Amino acid sequence: MKTLDEYLKLPYPMEIVEDQEEGGYTISFPDLPGCITCGETIEKAVDNGKEAKRLWLEAAMEEGISIPEPDNLEKYSGQFKLRIPRSLHRSLAEHSKKEGISMNQYCLYLLTKNDRI
């Protein structure tokens, strides 16, 4: 088991989302379930996020809860093979040609635009 300082040095990704309705910003750490806070400005939200992460880690250590390591993007190649129907392949190729971009770029655009997982 690592020490608190060792966990604090790990590169846990921080997500910052602007709250359109209430104002301010929400901070969360996807690798630390339930670790969330907010602030009126980005600077205050980030400061609050650092404190929330420290408190989350301290509480997990005190309770003997397993602390996940940060997700490492190095384990993802950025490539995968996908079999699709020929008609869809044709449609994607035609649309990408109309846009003047490669089919790979067009598919990346579609995936990014519709990524709502």
XYZ file of N, CA and C in Angstrom, residues 36-98:
189
model
N -15.774 14.435 -5.934
C -16.326 15.522 -6.725
C -16.449 16.764 -5.858
N -16.251 17.922 -6.470
C -16.395 19.191 -5.772
C -16.701 20.268 -6.806
N -16.748 21.511 -6.368
C -17.049 22.592 -7.302
C -16.390 23.879 -6.822
N -16.496 24.909 -7.626
C -15.976 26.224 -7.283
C -16.558 27.266 -8.210
N -16.579 28.507 -7.745
C -17.172 29.586 -8.539
C -16.312 29.966 -9.740
N -14.993 29.806 -9.626
C -14.076 30.066 -10.737
C -13.297 28.790 -11.020
N -12.661 28.732 -12.172
C -11.848 27.555 -12.495
C -10.731 27.393 -11.461
N -10.100 28.505 -11.104
C -8.995 28.442 -10.148
C -9.468 27.880 -8.806
N -10.600 28.387 -8.314
C -11.124 27.920 -7.029
C -11.560 26.459 -7.137
N -12.174 26.096 -8.266
C -12.611 24.711 -8.454
C -11.415 23.763 -8.458
N -10.328 24.145 -9.129
C -9.128 23.306 -9.171
C -8.528 23.170 -7.774
N -8.460 24.285 -7.045
C -7.958 24.215 -5.659
C -8.831 23.289 -4.822
N -10.157 23.436 -4.960
C -11.085 22.564 -4.234
C -10.920 21.112 -4.664
N -10.628 20.909 -5.945
C -10.426 19.558 -6.463
C -9.209 18.897 -5.831
N -8.137 19.642 -5.704
C -6.925 19.096 -5.070
C -7.207 18.707 -3.622
N -7.951 19.545 -2.928
C -8.303 19.255 -1.535
C -9.245 18.050 -1.459
N -10.228 17.993 -2.363
C -11.177 16.870 -2.373
C -10.443 15.552 -2.637
N -9.478 15.581 -3.548
C -8.703 14.368 -3.839
C -7.928 13.921 -2.602
N -7.290 14.865 -1.929
C -6.534 14.535 -0.723
C -7.447 13.942 0.349
N -8.609 14.570 0.560
C -9.549 14.073 1.572
C -10.110 12.705 1.191
N -10.387 12.507 -0.102
C -10.907 11.220 -0.581
C -9.882 10.117 -0.306
N -8.621 10.398 -0.651
C -7.559 9.408 -0.444
C -7.355 9.116 1.039
N -7.360 10.164 1.865
C -7.214 9.961 3.313
C -8.325 9.082 3.861
N -9.583 9.382 3.467
C -10.727 8.608 3.955
C -10.641 7.153 3.498
N -10.260 6.944 2.246
C -10.145 5.578 1.725
C -9.074 4.809 2.494
N -7.969 5.459 2.793
C -6.897 4.794 3.531
C -7.347 4.458 4.950
N -8.035 5.385 5.596
C -8.515 5.149 6.958
C -9.529 4.009 7.017
N -10.368 3.914 5.987
C -11.412 2.888 5.955
C -10.928 1.566 5.361
N -9.695 1.540 4.880
C -9.163 0.324 4.274
C -9.765 0.018 2.910
N -10.254 1.058 2.248
C -10.847 0.903 0.914
C -9.728 0.856 -0.122
N -9.850 -0.050 -1.072
C -8.862 -0.174 -2.136
C -8.857 1.099 -2.986
N -7.687 1.647 -3.201
C -7.541 2.879 -3.984
C -7.039 2.515 -5.372
N -7.838 2.824 -6.401
C -7.409 2.490 -7.763
C -6.272 3.391 -8.231
N -5.421 2.820 -9.049
C -4.366 3.606 -9.691
C -5.003 4.408 -10.827
N -4.403 5.525 -11.216
C -4.948 6.278 -12.348
C -4.914 5.441 -13.623
N -5.928 5.631 -14.454
C -5.959 4.935 -15.738
C -4.788 5.438 -16.577
N -4.091 4.535 -17.224
C -2.912 4.871 -17.999
C -3.231 4.790 -19.484
N -3.206 5.923 -20.175
C -3.506 5.942 -21.607
C -2.474 5.191 -22.434
N -1.304 4.919 -21.869
C -0.262 4.202 -22.597
C -0.699 2.787 -22.978
N -1.669 2.230 -22.259
C -2.095 0.869 -22.566
C -3.076 0.821 -23.749
N -3.448 1.989 -24.257
C -4.352 2.052 -25.409
C -3.561 2.486 -26.638
N -3.680 1.715 -27.707
C -2.899 2.015 -28.907
C -3.520 3.127 -29.750
N -4.811 3.364 -29.582
C -5.482 4.342 -30.433
C -5.977 3.718 -31.727
N -5.879 2.404 -31.821
C -6.320 1.703 -33.026
C -7.182 0.509 -32.644
N -8.186 0.248 -33.481
C -8.950 -0.991 -33.362
C -9.545 -1.307 -34.724
N -9.789 -2.580 -34.938
C -10.322 -3.024 -36.224
C -11.823 -3.222 -36.063
N -12.573 -2.763 -37.052
C -14.028 -2.831 -36.987
C -14.569 -3.339 -38.312
N -15.354 -4.387 -38.261
C -16.016 -4.902 -39.464
C -17.370 -4.227 -39.584
N -17.652 -3.669 -40.770
C -18.935 -3.004 -40.993
C -19.525 -3.494 -42.311
N -20.828 -3.344 -42.465
C -21.436 -3.733 -43.743
C -20.864 -2.901 -44.893
N -20.824 -3.499 -46.071
C -20.283 -2.800 -47.253
C -21.060 -1.527 -47.564
N -22.363 -1.566 -47.345
C -23.167 -0.373 -47.626
C -22.784 0.792 -46.697
N -22.495 0.486 -45.446
C -22.063 1.529 -44.516
C -20.678 2.030 -44.906
N -19.809 1.134 -45.305
C -18.469 1.513 -45.753
C -18.575 2.493 -46.920
N -19.434 2.161 -47.889
C -19.633 3.034 -49.049
C -20.146 4.398 -48.608
N -21.133 4.407 -47.721
C -21.715 5.664 -47.247
C -20.663 6.529 -46.538
N -19.866 5.912 -45.677
C -18.829 6.657 -44.980
C -17.787 7.204 -45.955
N -17.412 6.388 -46.936
C -16.435 6.821 -47.934
C -16.974 7.999 -48.738
N -18.243 7.936 -49.133
C -18.848 9.022 -49.918
C -18.947 10.307 -49.102
N -19.388 10.198 -47.843
C -19.508 11.393 -47.005
C -18.144 12.029 -46.735
N -17.142 11.201 -46.478
C -15.816 11.756 -46.205
C -15.253 12.439 -47.449
N -15.534 11.878 -48.610
C -15.064 12.483 -49.861
C -15.717 13.847 -50.063
N -17.030 13.944 -49.784
C -17.743 15.222 -49.904
C -17.166 16.268 -48.950
